[in-house]
């Protein structure tokens, strides 16, 4: 965050410090973390070897914990380039790190993936991270996810996938904003309200918005197969794919 780009590092300020408040304005986020973990666990339990899971944008560790508890035969390499967020995960999940089941990486997603060997990873998982990426960067990340996955490896992504029906997506977003105001003015947290609204402008901007149709087409072009989009609730959906 600089004077010229005061809102670029979206998770370094009050949003990052009080990320647990998200459950008030987006109760479905916790369910999405559970769904991502369950999906990863179901796949890993079909394997008889230790599965290597890479998590992109691990944040404060909510989805990381869901993944770790979903199966015994997996390890997580959790990537997040925002120290305010990752420091909370490092603290709350230190037990898992001590057990050797969890390692952290502070690089950005693309740099971290580029550092991994081709066909070396069983699952790449993520929750509410890819929609934060600028579109070209996101495409590069998807190419790298495909490269690092083993054949038959899985990509599991619970995130904001905007509807292709633009008016319907706008109505979803308007309802979302109304919910932010109702919840955060109700507890007199106008500071958080300001930052989440600013954040939403970035999510919805032309160079960030992750539309469902384009996202799935892009993944198919890269080579992913068996693409599914399920559990849609308003702007949220779970995407899975196979290499
Ligand atoms: C909305 S939070 C989600 C956190 C977590 N996945 C969860 O389910 O609670 C998005 C996270 O992605 C991280 N992030 C954003 N851009 C990133 C990038 N380019 N590389 C790595 N992490 C990134 C942010 O720092 C933040 O912690």
XYZ file of N, CA and C and ligand atoms in Angstrom:
756
model
N 0.847 -1.190 0.000
C 0.000 0.000 0.000
C 0.891 1.251 0.000
N 0.687 2.112 -0.997
C 1.454 3.357 -1.057
C 0.472 4.521 -1.159
N 1.015 5.770 -1.131
C 0.125 6.928 -1.238
C -0.583 6.924 -2.593
N 0.117 6.420 -3.644
C -0.491 6.399 -4.978
C -1.517 5.285 -5.141
N -1.257 4.156 -4.527
C -2.172 3.011 -4.642
C -2.579 2.578 -3.232
N -3.406 3.405 -2.566
C -3.659 3.167 -1.149
C -4.459 1.908 -0.857
N -5.121 1.332 -1.868
C -5.981 0.199 -1.560
C -5.540 -1.082 -2.242
N -4.286 -1.096 -2.780
C -3.867 -2.273 -3.513
C -3.729 -3.516 -2.650
N -3.096 -3.347 -1.507
C -2.865 -4.513 -0.643
C -4.118 -4.722 0.210
N -5.077 -5.366 -0.409
C -6.436 -5.419 0.142
C -6.554 -6.119 1.493
N -5.605 -7.000 1.796
C -5.759 -7.784 3.016
C -4.750 -7.389 4.098
N -4.091 -6.229 3.903
C -3.087 -5.849 4.899
C -3.681 -4.978 6.000
N -4.840 -4.365 5.737
C -5.416 -3.442 6.707
C -6.478 -4.077 7.576
N -7.542 -3.313 7.809
C -8.564 -3.771 8.762
C -9.247 -5.057 8.294
N -9.379 -5.259 6.979
C -9.998 -6.509 6.497
C -9.155 -7.707 6.922
N -7.844 -7.579 6.735
C -6.955 -8.685 7.095
C -6.874 -8.912 8.594
N -6.817 -7.798 9.343
C -6.688 -7.931 10.805
C -7.956 -8.516 11.421
N -9.091 -8.218 10.791
C -10.363 -8.704 11.351
C -11.097 -9.557 10.319
N -10.345 -10.471 9.712
C -10.926 -11.267 8.636
C -12.076 -12.152 9.128
N -12.031 -12.491 10.431
C -13.104 -13.360 10.962
C -14.476 -12.689 10.871
N -14.485 -11.355 10.704
C -15.768 -10.649 10.575
C -16.478 -10.992 9.257
N -15.739 -11.603 8.333
C -16.351 -11.974 7.053
C -17.574 -12.860 7.264
N -17.514 -13.687 8.303
C -18.633 -14.627 8.479
C -19.947 -13.893 8.781
N -19.839 -12.642 9.226
C -21.067 -11.866 9.454
C -21.684 -11.396 8.138
N -20.815 -10.972 7.204
C -21.368 -10.421 5.961
C -21.458 -11.470 4.860
N -20.753 -12.585 5.024
C -20.843 -13.666 4.026
C -20.824 -15.005 4.770
N -21.953 -15.362 5.399
C -21.981 -16.605 6.178
C -21.647 -17.829 5.318
N -21.889 -17.730 4.004
C -21.640 -18.888 3.136
C -20.140 -19.166 2.973
N -19.288 -18.182 3.287
C -17.844 -18.386 3.120
C -17.353 -19.569 3.960
N -17.888 -19.698 5.169
C -17.472 -20.814 6.039
C -17.906 -22.142 5.429
N -19.110 -22.159 4.864
C -19.600 -23.374 4.209
C -18.733 -23.698 2.993
N -18.304 -22.680 2.268
C -17.455 -22.915 1.100
C -16.107 -23.520 1.527
N -15.555 -23.022 2.629
C -14.305 -23.607 3.135
C -14.514 -25.091 3.450
N -15.661 -25.392 4.048
C -15.965 -26.791 4.381
C -16.076 -27.628 3.106
N -16.770 -27.067 2.097
C -16.963 -27.799 0.838
C -15.632 -28.063 0.135
N -14.748 -27.067 0.130
C -13.436 -27.250 -0.513
C -12.671 -28.372 0.207
N -12.685 -28.322 1.538
C -12.002 -29.366 2.312
C -12.598 -30.738 2.020
N -13.919 -30.817 1.997
C -14.594 -32.108 1.773
C -14.235 -32.664 0.400
N -14.207 -31.805 -0.593
C -13.887 -32.240 -1.959
C -12.444 -32.769 -2.035
N -11.522 -32.035 -1.398
C -10.115 -32.469 -1.389
C -9.997 -33.799 -0.636
N -10.692 -33.887 0.495
C -10.624 -35.103 1.310
C -11.153 -36.310 0.559
N -12.270 -36.135 -0.132
C -12.868 -37.255 -0.883
C -11.866 -37.783 -1.908
N -11.191 -36.854 -2.589
C -10.221 -37.302 -3.600
C -9.017 -37.987 -2.931
N -8.495 -37.387 -1.880
C -7.273 -37.933 -1.264
C -7.531 -39.314 -0.641
N -8.740 -39.506 -0.129
C -9.040 -40.805 0.487
C -9.099 -41.929 -0.538
N -9.206 -41.588 -1.837
C -9.173 -42.642 -2.867
C -7.732 -43.051 -3.182
N -6.763 -42.319 -2.670
C -5.348 -42.596 -2.960
C -4.760 -43.408 -1.817
N -3.807 -44.283 -2.148
C -3.186 -45.019 -1.043
C -1.795 -44.481 -0.722
N -1.469 -43.337 -1.305
C -0.186 -42.701 -0.976
C -0.467 -41.323 -0.365
N 0.598 -40.704 0.141
C 0.464 -39.366 0.722
C 0.206 -38.352 -0.409
N -0.858 -37.585 -0.264
C -1.197 -36.618 -1.328
C -0.629 -35.249 -0.984
N -0.053 -34.618 -2.002
C 0.492 -33.261 -1.847
C -0.558 -32.264 -2.321
N -1.022 -31.431 -1.384
C -2.034 -30.419 -1.720
C -1.383 -29.039 -1.678
N -1.577 -28.259 -2.717
C -1.132 -26.861 -2.716
C -2.369 -25.992 -2.551
N -2.336 -25.120 -1.542
C -3.464 -24.205 -1.324
C -3.036 -22.790 -1.722
N -3.810 -22.175 -2.580
C -3.500 -20.802 -3.016
C -4.327 -19.820 -2.208
N -3.667 -18.832 -1.608
C -4.373 -17.827 -0.809
C -4.939 -18.424 0.461
N -4.085 -19.040 1.241
C -4.526 -19.723 2.469
C -5.095 -18.769 3.518
N -4.703 -17.509 3.435
C -5.254 -16.497 4.346
C -5.033 -16.853 5.801
N -6.072 -16.679 6.606
C -5.945 -16.901 8.049
C -6.064 -18.382 8.414
N -6.283 -19.235 7.435
C -6.210 -20.674 7.685
C -7.545 -21.398 7.810
N -8.643 -20.714 7.503
C -9.959 -21.343 7.677
C -10.109 -22.553 6.746
N -9.807 -22.344 5.470
C -9.928 -23.448 4.502
C -8.782 -24.438 4.682
N -7.628 -23.932 5.071
C -6.474 -24.815 5.321
C -6.846 -25.873 6.349
N -7.481 -25.450 7.426
C -7.866 -26.395 8.482
C -8.912 -27.387 7.968
N -9.816 -26.896 7.179
C -10.840 -27.769 6.616
C -10.194 -28.853 5.743
N -9.159 -28.481 4.993
C -8.457 -29.459 4.142
C -7.680 -30.452 5.015
N -6.963 -29.915 6.003
C -6.114 -30.770 6.843
C -6.925 -31.832 7.585
N -8.141 -31.474 7.982
C -8.958 -32.410 8.763
C -9.799 -33.328 7.873
N -9.708 -33.133 6.561
C -10.571 -33.905 5.652
C -10.010 -35.289 5.324
N -8.709 -35.488 5.479
C -8.101 -36.807 5.229
C -6.752 -36.852 5.945
N -6.354 -38.080 6.340
C -5.074 -38.207 7.072
C -3.875 -38.248 6.135
N -4.118 -38.652 4.886
C -2.990 -38.902 3.983
C -2.707 -37.724 3.056
N -2.749 -36.517 3.631
C -2.400 -35.362 2.791
C -1.535 -34.374 3.574
N -0.707 -33.662 2.820
C 0.038 -32.538 3.386
C -0.338 -31.285 2.595
N -0.281 -30.149 3.259
C -0.684 -28.888 2.603
C 0.504 -27.937 2.529
N 0.695 -27.384 1.336
C 1.667 -26.317 1.102
C 0.813 -25.071 0.870
N 0.739 -24.212 1.882
C -0.215 -23.104 1.850
C 0.476 -21.800 1.465
N 0.030 -21.226 0.366
C 0.671 -20.048 -0.225
C -0.183 -18.806 0.040
N 0.430 -17.751 0.535
C -0.280 -16.466 0.644
C 0.766 -15.366 0.755
N 0.615 -14.332 -0.041
C 1.640 -13.281 -0.053
C 1.281 -12.082 0.826
N 0.272 -12.257 1.700
C -0.070 -11.164 2.614
C 0.252 -11.584 4.058
N 1.345 -11.048 4.612
C 1.779 -11.477 5.953
C 0.713 -11.264 7.039
N -0.101 -10.191 6.914
C -1.131 -9.944 7.938
C -2.074 -11.141 8.033
N -2.374 -11.728 6.890
C -3.262 -12.896 6.861
C -2.501 -14.151 7.277
N -1.374 -14.411 6.630
C -0.698 -15.683 6.864
C -0.173 -15.828 8.287
N 0.178 -14.699 8.916
C 0.687 -14.773 10.292
C -0.359 -15.404 11.218
N -1.631 -15.122 10.951
C -2.698 -15.690 11.792
C -2.787 -17.207 11.595
N -2.620 -17.643 10.351
C -2.639 -19.089 10.084
C -1.415 -19.763 10.700
N -0.258 -19.110 10.573
C 0.966 -19.695 11.146
C 0.800 -19.916 12.646
N 0.101 -18.981 13.289
C -0.079 -19.118 14.736
C -1.121 -20.189 15.074
N -2.291 -20.092 14.452
C -3.372 -20.995 14.861
C -3.147 -22.433 14.379
N -2.361 -22.609 13.313
C -2.163 -23.964 12.768
C -0.750 -24.487 13.033
N -0.065 -23.916 14.022
C 1.342 -24.303 14.260
C 1.463 -25.793 14.600
N 0.423 -26.322 15.250
C 0.432 -27.744 15.601
C 0.560 -28.621 14.337
N -0.163 -28.232 13.280
C -0.125 -29.008 12.038
C 1.237 -28.882 11.366
N 1.834 -27.698 11.486
C 3.175 -27.506 10.931
C 4.174 -28.372 11.701
N 4.011 -28.413 13.039
C 4.908 -29.238 13.862
C 4.796 -30.721 13.493
N 3.595 -31.136 13.123
C 3.379 -32.542 12.737
C 3.949 -32.857 11.350
N 4.374 -31.799 10.637
C 4.917 -32.009 9.291
C 3.834 -32.101 8.231
N 2.609 -31.738 8.590
C 1.511 -31.848 7.607
C 1.251 -30.534 6.890
N 1.906 -29.462 7.355
C 1.612 -28.147 6.786
C 2.896 -27.332 6.662
N 3.073 -26.730 5.499
C 4.188 -25.800 5.303
C 3.627 -24.528 4.673
N 4.254 -23.407 4.989
C 3.770 -22.119 4.473
C 4.757 -21.547 3.461
N 4.204 -20.769 2.538
C 5.031 -20.068 1.558
C 4.472 -18.651 1.436
N 5.330 -17.649 1.529
C 4.885 -16.253 1.497
C 4.959 -15.606 0.132
N 5.215 -16.413 -0.899
C 5.273 -15.866 -2.266
C 3.860 -15.632 -2.799
N 3.771 -14.867 -3.861
C 2.485 -14.777 -4.546
C 2.238 -16.100 -5.282
N 0.970 -16.333 -5.634
C 0.569 -17.641 -6.171
C 1.372 -18.040 -7.406
N 1.557 -17.093 -8.337
C 2.238 -17.436 -9.595
C 3.701 -17.795 -9.349
N 4.359 -17.007 -8.514
C 5.766 -17.288 -8.193
C 5.885 -18.646 -7.502
N 4.985 -18.909 -6.560
C 5.042 -20.186 -5.827
C 4.838 -21.355 -6.781
N 3.855 -21.249 -7.665
C 3.590 -22.355 -8.600
C 4.770 -22.555 -9.536
N 5.371 -21.445 -9.994
C 6.513 -21.567 -10.923
C 7.698 -22.256 -10.263
N 7.709 -22.247 -8.943
C 8.792 -22.906 -8.215
C 8.562 -24.402 -8.019
N 7.410 -24.894 -8.447
C 7.097 -26.319 -8.240
C 7.340 -27.117 -9.522
N 7.744 -28.379 -9.344
C 8.048 -29.230 -10.501
C 6.770 -29.605 -11.255
N 6.928 -29.824 -12.534
C 5.812 -30.270 -13.384
C 5.295 -31.628 -12.883
N 3.970 -31.769 -12.862
C 3.304 -33.027 -12.493
C 3.758 -33.546 -11.125
N 3.808 -32.647 -10.145
C 4.301 -33.035 -8.816
C 3.234 -32.919 -7.724
N 2.052 -32.431 -8.068
C 1.054 -32.074 -7.053
C -0.237 -32.859 -7.305
N -0.855 -33.362 -6.228
C -2.099 -34.136 -6.395
C -3.325 -33.231 -6.498
N -3.345 -32.174 -5.661
C -4.510 -31.286 -5.647
C -4.036 -29.839 -5.502
N -4.620 -28.952 -6.276
C -4.499 -27.511 -6.007
C -5.879 -27.053 -5.544
N -5.917 -26.434 -4.363
C -7.194 -26.021 -3.784
C -7.144 -24.547 -3.434
N -8.302 -23.924 -3.415
C -8.332 -22.500 -3.121
C -9.739 -22.077 -2.739
N -9.832 -21.077 -1.871
C -11.137 -20.496 -1.543
C -11.019 -18.975 -1.551
N -11.876 -18.356 -2.308
C -12.003 -16.894 -2.341
C -10.676 -16.181 -2.596
N -9.861 -16.756 -3.466
C -8.565 -16.138 -3.781
C -8.488 -15.712 -5.244
N -8.838 -16.617 -6.169
C -8.618 -16.318 -7.589
C -9.392 -15.089 -8.065
N -10.549 -14.806 -7.437
C -11.319 -13.647 -7.909
C -10.586 -12.334 -7.605
N -9.618 -12.381 -6.691
C -8.838 -11.180 -6.371
C -7.783 -10.878 -7.434
N -7.512 -11.858 -8.298
C -6.413 -11.708 -9.251
C -6.848 -10.857 -10.442
N -5.893 -10.105 -10.964
C -6.089 -9.410 -12.228
C -6.231 -10.503 -13.313
N -7.078 -10.295 -14.328
C -7.461 -11.384 -15.250
C -6.264 -12.081 -15.936
N -5.295 -11.303 -16.431
C -4.155 -11.931 -17.123
C -3.330 -12.776 -16.160
N -3.147 -12.239 -14.950
C -2.407 -12.977 -13.916
C -3.153 -14.288 -13.599
N -4.484 -14.196 -13.517
C -5.274 -15.403 -13.185
C -5.100 -16.473 -14.257
N -5.062 -16.032 -15.525
C -4.897 -17.015 -16.589
C -3.525 -17.690 -16.464
N -2.496 -16.898 -16.179
C -1.149 -17.471 -16.002
C -1.134 -18.455 -14.833
N -1.865 -18.101 -13.768
C -1.936 -19.000 -12.603
C -2.603 -20.319 -13.003
N -3.684 -20.241 -13.778
C -4.390 -21.469 -14.181
C -3.493 -22.370 -15.036
N -2.696 -21.746 -15.913
C -1.759 -22.525 -16.742
C -0.760 -23.251 -15.837
N -0.281 -22.545 -14.825
C 0.695 -23.147 -13.903
C 0.059 -24.241 -13.038
N -1.201 -24.017 -12.633
C -1.888 -25.056 -11.846
C -1.931 -26.348 -12.664
N -2.301 -26.196 -13.935
C -2.390 -27.371 -14.813
C -1.022 -28.047 -14.930
N 0.004 -27.244 -15.073
C 1.356 -27.810 -15.241
C 1.808 -28.586 -14.009
N 1.564 -28.029 -12.815
C 2.111 -28.687 -11.611
C 1.302 -29.906 -11.201
N 0.033 -29.988 -11.652
C -0.793 -31.135 -11.258
C -0.293 -32.423 -11.937
N -0.391 -33.534 -11.187
C -0.151 -34.842 -11.800
C -1.325 -35.162 -12.720
N -1.119 -36.086 -13.650
C -2.251 -36.541 -14.452
C -3.294 -37.105 -13.519
N -4.550 -36.737 -13.740
C -5.678 -37.117 -12.890
C -5.743 -36.301 -11.590
N -4.810 -35.372 -11.408
C -4.864 -34.500 -10.232
C -6.063 -33.564 -10.313
N -6.427 -32.980 -9.159
C -7.657 -32.173 -9.081
C -7.379 -30.704 -8.788
N -8.217 -29.862 -9.361
C -8.254 -28.449 -8.992
C -9.616 -28.197 -8.354
N -9.605 -27.651 -7.142
C -10.836 -27.408 -6.385
C -10.845 -25.940 -5.982
N -11.847 -25.210 -6.433
C -11.843 -23.757 -6.204
C -13.232 -23.265 -5.801
N -13.358 -22.881 -4.546
C -14.602 -22.266 -4.080
C -14.415 -20.759 -4.106
N -15.236 -20.054 -4.856
C -14.884 -18.643 -5.051
C -16.090 -17.829 -5.507
N -15.842 -16.560 -5.769
C -16.862 -15.697 -6.382
C -16.803 -15.920 -7.884
N -17.780 -16.616 -8.420
C -17.891 -16.763 -9.874
C -19.107 -15.962 -10.309
N -18.861 -14.842 -11.000
C -19.966 -13.982 -11.429
C -20.800 -14.694 -12.483
N -22.102 -14.524 -12.391
C -22.997 -15.100 -13.398
C -22.736 -14.454 -14.758
N -22.920 -15.238 -15.835
C -22.825 -14.654 -17.177
C -24.003 -13.722 -17.438
N -25.100 -13.968 -16.758
C -26.274 -13.094 -16.838
C -25.967 -11.830 -16.015
N -25.543 -10.792 -16.717
C -25.023 -9.599 -16.028
C -26.075 -8.929 -15.130
N -27.323 -8.732 -15.617
C -28.314 -8.127 -14.711
C -28.534 -8.963 -13.444
N -28.539 -10.297 -13.600
C -28.746 -11.153 -12.419
C -27.560 -11.026 -11.462
N -26.352 -10.957 -12.030
C -25.181 -10.794 -11.170
C -25.209 -9.436 -10.463
N -25.649 -8.408 -11.188
C -25.738 -7.074 -10.570
C -26.719 -7.109 -9.396
N -27.862 -7.786 -9.599
C -28.838 -7.870 -8.490
C -28.240 -8.613 -7.297
N -27.498 -9.699 -7.577
C -26.827 -10.430 -6.480
C -25.884 -9.509 -5.716
N -25.123 -8.715 -6.481
C -24.131 -7.832 -5.856
C -24.827 -6.725 -5.065
N -25.932 -6.224 -5.628
C -26.678 -5.174 -4.908
C -27.207 -5.718 -3.577
N -27.734 -6.950 -3.622
C -28.227 -7.562 -2.365
C -27.088 -7.729 -1.366
N -25.911 -8.094 -1.928
C -24.736 -8.282 -1.082
C -24.377 -6.967 -0.378
N -24.366 -5.878 -1.145
C -24.022 -4.570 -0.579
C -25.041 -4.173 0.492
N -26.320 -4.420 0.202
C -27.355 -4.090 1.188
C -27.099 -4.866 2.487
N -26.672 -6.124 2.342
C -26.364 -6.950 3.520
C -25.181 -6.398 4.301
N -24.141 -5.941 3.587
C -22.977 -5.340 4.267
C -23.447 -4.165 5.143
N -24.274 -3.289 4.517
C -24.733 -2.102 5.252
C -25.556 -2.513 6.465
N -26.483 -3.434 6.263
C -27.361 -3.818 7.368
C -26.533 -4.381 8.528
N -25.613 -5.275 8.205
C -24.849 -5.954 9.264
C -23.851 -5.003 9.933
N -23.092 -4.287 9.125
C -21.971 -3.535 9.704
C -22.395 -2.193 10.298
N -23.479 -1.606 9.776
C -23.974 -0.396 10.473
C -24.634 -0.830 11.780
N -25.247 -2.020 11.765
C -25.908 -2.540 12.973
C -24.951 -2.691 14.142
N -23.692 -3.001 13.853
C -22.710 -3.132 14.949
C -21.739 -1.943 14.952
N -22.131 -0.895 14.236
C -21.360 0.353 14.209
C -19.910 0.154 13.754
N -19.724 -0.652 12.689
C -18.380 -0.859 12.157
C -18.282 -0.231 10.759
N -18.382 1.101 10.741
C -18.340 1.806 9.459
C -16.954 1.709 8.827
N -15.922 1.528 9.663
C -14.563 1.376 9.122
C -14.480 0.103 8.268
N -15.032 -0.999 8.790
C -15.022 -2.257 8.029
C -15.900 -2.140 6.791
N -17.038 -1.500 6.958
C -17.957 -1.314 5.840
C -17.241 -0.593 4.693
N -16.540 0.476 5.033
C -15.821 1.236 4.010
C -14.848 0.325 3.255
N -14.081 -0.468 4.001
C -13.043 -1.263 3.350
C -13.626 -2.420 2.533
N -14.716 -3.032 3.026
C -15.311 -4.121 2.237
C -15.956 -3.576 0.960
N -16.520 -2.377 1.027
C -17.108 -1.791 -0.189
C -15.995 -1.458 -1.189
N -14.905 -0.887 -0.686
C -13.754 -0.588 -1.560
C -13.243 -1.882 -2.193
N -13.181 -2.920 -1.372
C -12.718 -4.226 -1.856
C -13.636 -4.743 -2.970
N -14.924 -4.600 -2.751
C -15.904 -5.093 -3.729
C -15.751 -4.394 -5.075
N -15.387 -3.113 -5.051
C -15.174 -2.396 -6.312
C -14.033 -3.044 -7.091
N -13.014 -3.518 -6.396
C -11.926 -4.207 -7.077
C -12.419 -5.545 -7.635
N -13.136 -6.322 -6.814
C -13.653 -7.626 -7.271
C -14.504 -7.480 -8.531
N -15.289 -6.423 -8.566
C -16.255 -6.249 -9.654
C -15.668 -5.512 -10.853
N -14.435 -5.031 -10.746
C -13.872 -4.214 -11.829
C -13.612 -5.081 -13.066
N -13.620 -4.413 -14.199
C -13.474 -5.074 -15.503
C -12.244 -5.997 -15.576
N -11.157 -5.565 -14.957
C -9.920 -6.353 -15.088
C -9.755 -7.395 -13.979
N -10.785 -7.578 -13.157
C -10.719 -8.608 -12.122
C -11.879 -9.602 -12.188
N -13.047 -9.130 -12.561
C -14.247 -9.951 -12.374
C -14.073 -11.335 -13.017
N -14.459 -12.369 -12.281
C -14.261 -13.751 -12.748
C -15.629 -14.302 -13.147
N -15.936 -14.167 -14.453
C -17.242 -14.649 -14.917
C -17.184 -16.149 -15.169
N -18.262 -16.784 -14.732
C -18.362 -18.246 -14.788
C -18.017 -18.825 -16.171
N -18.679 -18.325 -17.215
C -18.513 -18.904 -18.548
C -17.078 -18.795 -19.033
N -16.513 -17.601 -18.906
C -15.141 -17.375 -19.361
C -14.164 -18.212 -18.534
N -14.400 -18.260 -17.237
C -13.496 -19.017 -16.361
C -13.453 -20.490 -16.781
N -14.620 -21.067 -17.044
C -14.673 -22.487 -17.404
C -14.104 -22.724 -18.812
N -14.391 -21.790 -19.723
C -13.840 -21.931 -21.096
C -12.321 -21.866 -21.063
N -11.814 -20.904 -20.285
C -10.363 -20.740 -20.172
C -9.717 -22.028 -19.645
N -10.343 -22.595 -18.622
C -9.787 -23.823 -18.043
C -9.820 -24.970 -19.049
N -10.914 -25.073 -19.804
C -11.015 -26.137 -20.815
C -9.933 -25.949 -21.876
N -9.702 -24.694 -22.291
C -8.671 -24.415 -23.306
C -7.285 -24.815 -22.797
N -7.062 -24.613 -21.514
C -5.753 -24.954 -20.936
C -5.564 -26.471 -20.909
N -6.667 -27.210 -20.866
C -6.572 -28.674 -20.905
C -7.354 -29.376 -19.806
N -7.903 -28.628 -18.851
C -8.672 -29.271 -17.780
C -9.881 -29.988 -18.379
N -10.260 -31.097 -17.732
C -11.464 -31.818 -18.172
C -12.369 -32.056 -16.973
N -13.525 -32.615 -17.250
C -14.522 -32.902 -16.204
C -14.781 -31.677 -15.328
N -14.951 -30.544 -15.982
C -15.217 -29.296 -15.250
C -16.631 -29.316 -14.673
N -16.741 -28.980 -13.404
C -18.089 -28.863 -12.816
C -18.186 -27.549 -12.054
N -19.360 -26.978 -12.051
C -19.639 -25.813 -11.201
C -20.888 -26.163 -10.400
N -20.753 -26.256 -9.096
C -21.861 -26.700 -8.238
C -21.994 -25.750 -7.042
N -22.991 -26.029 -6.204
C -23.188 -25.301 -4.945
C -23.260 -23.795 -5.148
N -23.863 -23.367 -6.265
C -23.961 -21.909 -6.437
C -24.914 -21.330 -5.414
N -24.459 -20.302 -4.731
C -25.337 -19.493 -3.894
C -24.992 -18.032 -4.190
N -25.897 -17.362 -4.867
C -25.676 -15.972 -5.279
C -24.365 -15.854 -6.068
N -23.386 -15.118 -5.534
C -22.142 -14.923 -6.295
C -21.137 -16.058 -6.059
N -21.453 -16.977 -5.164
C -20.489 -18.013 -4.760
C -20.746 -19.331 -5.497
N -19.672 -20.039 -5.837
C -19.840 -21.357 -6.460
C -18.558 -22.173 -6.267
N -18.740 -23.506 -6.370
C -17.594 -24.411 -6.247
C -17.262 -24.975 -7.628
N -16.024 -24.770 -8.059
C -15.572 -25.295 -9.353
C -14.562 -26.411 -9.102
N -14.748 -27.529 -9.813
C -13.746 -28.597 -9.726
C -13.343 -28.994 -11.141
N -12.128 -29.489 -11.262
C -11.634 -29.901 -12.576
C -10.550 -30.947 -12.411
N -10.341 -31.710 -13.467
C -9.372 -32.802 -13.462
C -8.325 -32.512 -14.526
N -7.068 -32.831 -14.219
C -6.038 -32.743 -15.269
C -6.014 -34.078 -16.019
C -10.534 -13.623 0.709
S -9.036 -14.230 1.352
C -9.406 -15.962 1.502
C -8.594 -16.654 2.549
C -8.828 -18.156 2.714
N -8.655 -18.892 1.501
C -10.172 -18.490 3.302
O -10.862 -19.331 2.751
O -10.527 -17.927 4.333
C -7.961 -14.182 -0.055
C -6.520 -14.450 0.270
O -5.792 -14.515 -0.956
C -4.537 -13.894 -0.745
N -4.018 -13.478 -2.039
C -4.498 -12.499 -2.836
N -3.741 -12.394 -3.933
C -2.766 -13.324 -3.828
C -1.688 -13.725 -4.668
N -1.464 -13.139 -5.834
N -0.896 -14.727 -4.247
C -1.116 -15.347 -3.059
N -2.125 -15.008 -2.229
C -2.941 -14.018 -2.614
C -4.840 -12.746 0.190
O -3.685 -12.304 0.865
C -5.862 -13.365 1.118
O -5.267 -13.939 2.240
